Amino acid sequence: MRGRFTPKGLTEVSEMQTRGVRGAVDLRSDTVTRPSPEMRRAMMAAEVGDDVYGEDPTVNRLQARAAALFEREAALFVPTGTMANQIAVHLHSRPGQEVVCEARSHLFNLEMGMAAAFSGCQLRPVEAPLGRLSWALVEPALRLQDPYNKARTGLVVLENTHNLAGGVVTPPAACLHLCDELHRRSVPAHLDGARIFNAATALNLPVTQLAAPFDSLMFCLSKGLGAPVGSILLGSAEFIHRARIVRKMLGGGMRQAGVLAAAGLVALEHAPARLAQDHALARCLAEGLAEIAGVTVALDQVATNIVVCDVGRTELDAAAVVAKLAERNILASALDARRIRFVTHCDVNQAQCDEALFAMRAVIERQ
Ligand SMILES: Cc1ncc(COP(=O)(O)O)c(C=O)c1O
């Protein structure tokens, strides 16, 4: 019945809410969540119009709400975080320029080479300890002085929280210092804030404080906030006007998108307040994993909803561990030969994390 929607089906959906693919405990990502019954009700009731004409009242409401929350002039609802980042790259840079980003960033690793394919830019990855970019690390990577030999830096992108580094948070002072120095050199900065609400929760700060130094930012509704689809790009009114045009170029004009935006509004209203629970679950998971012989977790780095553990001291590689966990109905992601990622979200609870730990212990210890 999953996926077949009837108003009566709402309770049924809610009972299924905490079980993912084939009843598994799904810790692969916070993108796997199902819309809550409240989201589904809002989606069903959503007032809609053609958003390419700017006439979808629910999309307009979501954009206005996001802009107000982040104290920005304007916001744009886009289908994915990838599209939001790529629109930002396209608008801030020119073909033949470089975009500086962190070596493990989503932009560099998981966006299909689109900075080159769509915007004619090359990415200059900078390795940062824990994925935290700083001015000290970025400055040597800038190319602003030698127009006859070097592709000029057009943009710097910072990811907060940093996904592949393990949900690591970059503190506001580092962001502010980096952006100030960039702005003094007329280089814009974009924030990949797919999980900026997780960062804000971990630091107990408003999202505005983390986002303020950046020229533009995006955040995802479809990750920790639990909405089924959508991200928001924010910036000046002029930037968002141009972003709207690029969104259309990319095929992101979604017409009656209010059915999706309605879920986004519910997510924005209620989800940030419950992210601390995801973080507490991740901490439990991390502490449990650290107790398993041969498994290493940098506990001091677990600050949000992502836990990365290293199984390099066991007999199994990460892919083998993940496959054996899947046989026990626990889903996680192998990041490379040694590292496994577990992500908590609104559709997993303490009992399921305990189940995951039990399975992990059984897989590693019995092998
Ligand atoms: C840090 C970060 N940025 C961007 C994205 C892209 O979002 P989407 O999957 O909606 O394209 C992701 C997705 O996981 C992400 O983790």
Coordinates of C-alpha atoms and ligand atoms in Angstrom, one line a residue:
M1 CA 0.0 0.0 0.0
R2 CA 2.9 2.4 0.5
G3 CA 2.8 5.1 -2.0
R4 CA -0.9 4.8 -2.7
F5 CA -2.5 7.8 -1.1
T6 CA -6.0 8.1 0.2
P7 CA -7.1 10.3 3.0
K8 CA -8.0 7.2 5.0
G9 CA -4.5 5.9 4.3
L10 CA -3.0 8.6 6.6
T11 CA -2.9 6.5 9.7
E12 CA -1.5 3.6 7.8
V13 CA 1.3 5.8 6.5
S14 CA 2.0 7.0 10.0
E15 CA 2.4 3.5 11.3
M16 CA 4.8 2.7 8.5
Q17 CA 6.7 5.9 9.1
T18 CA 9.6 4.5 11.0
R19 CA 10.4 1.6 8.7
G20 CA 12.1 2.2 5.4
V21 CA 12.8 0.0 2.4
R22 CA 11.4 -3.4 3.0
G23 CA 11.0 -2.7 6.7
A24 CA 14.7 -2.0 7.2
V25 CA 16.2 0.5 9.6
D26 CA 17.5 2.9 7.0
L27 CA 20.5 4.9 8.2
R28 CA 22.0 5.5 4.8
S29 CA 21.0 9.2 4.7
D30 CA 18.6 11.7 6.0
T31 CA 17.1 11.9 2.5
V32 CA 15.2 8.6 2.9
T33 CA 12.5 10.1 5.2
R34 CA 8.8 9.8 4.2
P35 CA 6.5 12.8 4.4
S36 CA 4.7 12.9 7.7
P37 CA 0.9 12.6 7.9
E38 CA 0.8 16.4 8.5
M39 CA 2.8 17.0 5.4
R40 CA 0.6 14.8 3.3
R41 CA -2.5 16.6 4.6
A42 CA -0.9 20.0 3.8
M43 CA 0.1 18.7 0.3
M44 CA -3.5 17.5 -0.4
A45 CA -4.9 20.8 0.7
A46 CA -2.3 23.0 -1.0
E47 CA -3.5 26.0 -3.0
V48 CA -1.6 25.9 -6.3
G49 CA -1.0 27.9 -9.5
D50 CA 1.6 27.9 -12.2
D51 CA 4.9 28.7 -10.5
V52 CA 6.7 29.5 -13.8
Y53 CA 4.3 32.5 -13.9
G54 CA 5.0 33.2 -10.2
E55 CA 1.4 32.3 -9.5
D56 CA 1.7 29.4 -7.0
P57 CA 0.5 30.9 -3.7
T58 CA 2.0 28.0 -1.6
V59 CA 5.4 28.3 -3.3
N60 CA 5.3 32.0 -2.8
R61 CA 4.5 31.6 0.8
L62 CA 7.4 29.1 1.3
Q63 CA 9.8 31.5 -0.4
A64 CA 8.6 34.4 1.6
R65 CA 8.9 32.4 4.9
A66 CA 12.4 31.2 4.0
A67 CA 13.5 34.7 3.1
A68 CA 12.2 36.1 6.3
L69 CA 13.7 33.4 8.4
F70 CA 17.2 34.0 6.9
E71 CA 16.7 37.7 6.7
R72 CA 17.4 37.8 3.0
E73 CA 15.7 39.8 0.3
A74 CA 14.5 36.8 -1.7
A75 CA 14.3 33.0 -1.9
L76 CA 13.7 30.5 -4.7
F77 CA 12.2 27.0 -4.3
V78 CA 14.2 24.5 -6.4
P79 CA 13.8 20.8 -6.8
T80 CA 17.2 19.8 -5.4
G81 CA 20.2 21.0 -3.5
T82 CA 22.4 20.2 -6.4
M83 CA 20.4 22.6 -8.6
A84 CA 20.6 25.3 -6.0
N85 CA 24.4 25.0 -5.8
Q86 CA 24.8 24.9 -9.6
I87 CA 22.6 28.0 -10.0
A88 CA 24.9 29.8 -7.5
V89 CA 28.0 28.7 -9.3
H90 CA 26.6 29.8 -12.6
L91 CA 25.6 33.2 -11.3
H92 CA 28.7 34.0 -9.3
S93 CA 31.3 32.9 -11.7
R94 CA 32.2 33.2 -15.4
P95 CA 33.3 30.4 -17.8
G96 CA 37.1 29.9 -17.5
Q97 CA 37.1 30.8 -13.8
E98 CA 37.9 28.6 -10.8
V99 CA 35.6 27.8 -7.9
V100 CA 37.4 26.9 -4.6
C101 CA 35.7 24.3 -2.5
E102 CA 36.6 21.7 0.1
A103 CA 38.1 18.4 -1.2
R104 CA 35.4 16.2 0.3
S105 CA 32.6 18.7 -0.5
H106 CA 29.3 17.7 -2.2
L107 CA 30.1 20.2 -5.0
F108 CA 33.4 18.6 -5.9
N109 CA 32.4 14.9 -5.4
L110 CA 28.7 14.5 -6.0
E111 CA 27.4 17.0 -8.5
M112 CA 28.3 15.2 -11.7
G113 CA 30.9 17.7 -13.0
M114 CA 28.2 20.2 -13.6
A115 CA 30.3 23.3 -12.7
A116 CA 32.4 22.4 -15.8
A117 CA 29.5 21.1 -17.9
F118 CA 27.1 23.9 -17.2
S119 CA 29.1 26.9 -16.1
G120 CA 32.5 26.3 -17.7
C121 CA 34.3 26.5 -14.4
Q122 CA 37.0 24.3 -12.9
L123 CA 36.9 23.4 -9.3
R124 CA 39.9 23.9 -7.1
P125 CA 39.6 21.5 -4.1
V126 CA 41.3 22.5 -0.8
E127 CA 41.9 19.8 1.8
A128 CA 40.7 21.0 5.2
P129 CA 41.1 19.1 8.4
L130 CA 37.6 17.9 9.4
G131 CA 36.3 19.5 6.2
R132 CA 36.4 23.0 7.8
L133 CA 37.5 25.6 5.3
S134 CA 39.2 28.7 6.8
W135 CA 40.8 31.8 5.4
A136 CA 44.2 30.3 6.2
L137 CA 43.5 27.3 4.0
V138 CA 41.6 29.2 1.2
E139 CA 44.0 32.1 0.8
P140 CA 46.8 30.1 -0.9
A141 CA 44.3 28.6 -3.3
L142 CA 43.0 31.9 -4.6
R143 CA 44.2 33.1 -8.0
L144 CA 43.7 36.8 -8.3
Q145 CA 47.0 38.2 -9.4
D146 CA 48.2 36.5 -12.6
P147 CA 45.6 37.1 -15.4
Y148 CA 47.9 35.9 -18.1
N149 CA 48.5 32.5 -16.7
K150 CA 46.0 31.5 -14.1
A151 CA 42.2 31.0 -14.2
R152 CA 40.8 33.6 -11.8
T153 CA 38.9 32.6 -8.7
G154 CA 35.3 33.4 -9.3
L155 CA 33.7 31.9 -6.1
V156 CA 34.4 30.1 -2.9
V157 CA 31.9 27.5 -1.6
L158 CA 31.7 26.4 2.0
E159 CA 29.7 23.4 3.2
N160 CA 28.1 23.5 6.6
T161 CA 27.5 20.9 8.0
H162 CA 30.0 19.0 6.0
N163 CA 28.4 15.8 4.8
L164 CA 31.3 13.5 3.9
A165 CA 33.5 14.8 6.7
G166 CA 30.9 13.4 9.1
G167 CA 28.4 16.2 9.7
V168 CA 31.1 18.5 11.0
V169 CA 30.1 22.1 11.9
T170 CA 32.2 25.1 10.9
P171 CA 31.8 27.8 13.6
P172 CA 30.5 31.2 12.6
A173 CA 33.7 33.1 13.4
A174 CA 35.6 31.0 10.8
C175 CA 32.9 31.7 8.2
L176 CA 32.8 35.4 9.0
H177 CA 36.6 35.8 8.8
L178 CA 36.7 33.8 5.5
C179 CA 33.9 35.8 3.9
D180 CA 35.3 39.2 5.1
E181 CA 38.7 38.5 3.5
L182 CA 37.1 37.3 0.3
H183 CA 34.8 40.3 0.1
R184 CA 37.8 42.6 0.6
R185 CA 39.1 41.0 -2.6
S186 CA 35.7 41.1 -4.4
V187 CA 35.4 37.3 -4.4
P188 CA 31.9 36.1 -3.6
A189 CA 31.1 33.3 -1.2
H190 CA 28.3 30.7 -1.4
L191 CA 27.1 28.5 1.5
D192 CA 26.1 24.9 0.8
G193 CA 23.9 24.8 3.8
A194 CA 22.1 21.6 2.9
R195 CA 22.1 20.9 6.6
I196 CA 22.5 24.4 8.0
F197 CA 19.7 23.8 10.5
N198 CA 21.7 20.9 11.9
A199 CA 24.7 23.2 12.3
A200 CA 22.6 25.8 14.0
T201 CA 21.1 23.3 16.4
A202 CA 24.6 21.9 17.3
L203 CA 25.8 25.4 18.0
N204 CA 22.6 26.6 19.6
L205 CA 22.6 29.6 17.3
P206 CA 20.1 31.1 14.9
V207 CA 20.6 30.0 11.2
T208 CA 20.9 33.7 10.3
Q209 CA 24.1 34.0 12.2
L210 CA 25.7 31.1 10.3
A211 CA 24.4 32.3 6.9
A212 CA 24.8 36.1 7.2
P213 CA 28.4 36.4 5.9
F214 CA 27.7 34.6 2.6
D215 CA 26.5 36.3 -0.6
S216 CA 24.1 33.4 -1.2
L217 CA 23.2 30.2 0.4
M218 CA 21.0 27.1 -0.1
F219 CA 19.4 24.8 2.4
C220 CA 17.6 21.5 1.8
L221 CA 14.1 20.8 2.9
S222 CA 14.5 17.2 1.9
K223 CA 17.2 16.2 4.4
G224 CA 17.0 16.5 8.2
L225 CA 13.9 18.7 7.8
G226 CA 12.1 15.6 6.5
A227 CA 10.2 17.1 3.4
P228 CA 10.0 14.8 0.4
V229 CA 11.4 17.2 -2.2
G230 CA 13.0 20.6 -2.4
S231 CA 15.7 23.1 -1.5
I232 CA 15.7 26.8 -1.1
L233 CA 18.3 29.2 -2.7
L234 CA 18.6 32.6 -0.9
G235 CA 20.2 35.9 -1.8
S236 CA 19.5 39.5 -2.9
A237 CA 16.4 40.2 -4.9
E238 CA 18.5 40.7 -8.0
F239 CA 20.4 37.4 -7.5
I240 CA 17.2 35.5 -7.1
H241 CA 15.6 37.2 -10.1
R242 CA 18.6 35.9 -12.2
A243 CA 18.4 32.5 -10.4
R244 CA 14.9 32.1 -11.5
I245 CA 16.0 32.4 -15.1
V246 CA 18.8 29.8 -14.6
R247 CA 16.4 27.5 -12.8
K248 CA 14.2 27.5 -15.9
M249 CA 17.3 26.8 -18.1
L250 CA 17.9 23.7 -16.1
G251 CA 14.4 22.5 -16.4
G252 CA 13.5 23.4 -12.8
G253 CA 10.3 25.4 -13.5
M254 CA 7.9 23.1 -11.8
R255 CA 4.5 24.6 -12.5
Q256 CA 2.0 23.5 -9.7
A257 CA 4.8 23.0 -7.2
G258 CA 2.7 24.1 -4.3
V259 CA 1.9 20.5 -3.6
L260 CA 5.6 20.1 -2.7
A261 CA 6.1 23.5 -1.2
A262 CA 3.2 22.7 1.3
A263 CA 5.3 19.9 2.7
G264 CA 8.3 22.3 2.8
L265 CA 6.3 24.8 4.9
V266 CA 5.4 22.1 7.4
A267 CA 9.1 21.0 7.5
L268 CA 10.3 24.6 8.0
E269 CA 7.8 25.2 10.8
H270 CA 8.3 22.1 12.9
A271 CA 11.4 20.2 12.0
P272 CA 14.2 22.5 13.2
A273 CA 13.0 22.1 16.8
R274 CA 13.4 18.3 16.7
L275 CA 16.9 18.1 15.1
A276 CA 18.4 17.9 18.6
Q277 CA 16.8 14.4 18.9
D278 CA 18.5 13.2 15.7
H279 CA 21.8 14.5 17.1
A280 CA 21.3 12.7 20.4
L281 CA 20.5 9.5 18.6
A282 CA 23.7 9.9 16.4
R283 CA 25.7 10.4 19.6
C284 CA 24.3 7.2 21.1
L285 CA 25.1 5.4 17.9
A286 CA 28.6 6.8 17.8
E287 CA 29.3 5.8 21.4
G288 CA 27.9 2.3 20.8
L289 CA 30.0 1.9 17.7
A290 CA 33.2 3.1 19.5
E291 CA 32.8 0.2 21.9
I292 CA 32.9 -2.5 19.2
A293 CA 36.4 -4.0 18.9
G294 CA 38.1 -2.9 15.7
V295 CA 35.7 0.0 15.0
T296 CA 37.0 3.5 15.4
V297 CA 34.9 6.6 15.8
A298 CA 36.2 10.1 16.4
L299 CA 33.7 10.8 19.1
D300 CA 34.8 14.5 19.5
Q301 CA 33.8 15.0 15.8
V302 CA 30.2 13.7 16.1
A303 CA 28.2 16.9 16.6
T304 CA 25.1 16.5 14.4
N305 CA 23.2 13.6 12.7
I306 CA 26.0 11.9 10.8
V307 CA 28.3 9.3 12.2
V308 CA 31.3 8.0 10.3
C309 CA 33.1 5.0 11.6
D310 CA 36.3 3.3 10.4
V311 CA 36.3 -0.5 10.2
G312 CA 39.9 -0.6 8.9
R313 CA 41.1 -2.6 12.0
T314 CA 38.6 -5.4 11.4
E315 CA 38.9 -8.3 8.9
L316 CA 36.1 -6.9 6.7
D317 CA 36.1 -3.9 4.4
A318 CA 33.4 -1.3 4.6
A319 CA 31.4 -2.7 1.7
A320 CA 31.4 -6.2 3.2
V321 CA 30.2 -4.8 6.5
V322 CA 27.4 -2.8 4.8
A323 CA 26.3 -5.9 2.9
K324 CA 26.2 -8.0 6.1
L325 CA 24.3 -5.3 7.9
A326 CA 21.8 -5.2 5.0
E327 CA 21.2 -9.0 5.5
R328 CA 20.1 -8.0 9.0
N329 CA 17.8 -5.3 7.7
I330 CA 20.1 -2.4 8.7
L331 CA 21.1 0.0 5.9
A332 CA 24.2 2.2 6.0
S333 CA 26.6 3.6 3.4
A334 CA 30.2 2.6 2.7
L335 CA 32.0 5.8 1.9
D336 CA 35.3 4.1 0.9
A337 CA 37.1 0.8 1.7
R338 CA 37.3 1.6 5.5
R339 CA 34.6 4.1 6.4
I340 CA 30.9 3.6 6.9
R341 CA 28.3 6.4 7.3
F342 CA 25.2 6.2 9.5
V343 CA 22.7 9.1 9.4
T344 CA 19.9 9.7 11.9
H345 CA 16.7 11.4 10.9
C346 CA 13.0 11.8 11.8
D347 CA 12.1 8.3 10.7
V348 CA 14.4 6.4 13.1
N349 CA 14.1 6.0 16.8
Q350 CA 16.2 4.8 19.7
A351 CA 15.1 1.2 19.5
Q352 CA 16.1 1.1 15.8
C353 CA 19.5 2.6 16.6
D354 CA 19.9 -0.1 19.3
E355 CA 19.0 -2.7 16.6
A356 CA 21.7 -1.2 14.3
L357 CA 24.3 -1.4 17.0
F358 CA 23.4 -5.0 17.9
A359 CA 23.7 -5.9 14.2
M360 CA 27.0 -4.1 13.8
R361 CA 28.4 -5.9 16.8
A362 CA 27.2 -9.2 15.5
V363 CA 28.7 -8.6 12.1
I364 CA 32.1 -7.4 13.3
E365 CA 32.5 -9.8 16.2
R366 CA 31.3 -13.0 14.6
Q367 CA 32.3 -12.1 11.1
Ligands
LIG1 C1 26.1 18.9 1.6 C2 25.1 18.6 0.5 N1 25.0 19.5 -0.5 C3 24.1 19.3 -1.5 C4 23.4 18.2 -1.6 C5 22.5 18.0 -2.8 O1 21.2 17.8 -2.5 P1 20.2 17.1 -3.5 O2 20.4 15.6 -3.2 O3 18.9 17.6 -3.2 O4 20.6 17.4 -4.9 C6 23.6 17.2 -0.7 C7 22.9 15.9 -0.8 O5 23.1 15.0 0.0 C8 24.5 17.4 0.4 O6 24.7 16.5 1.4

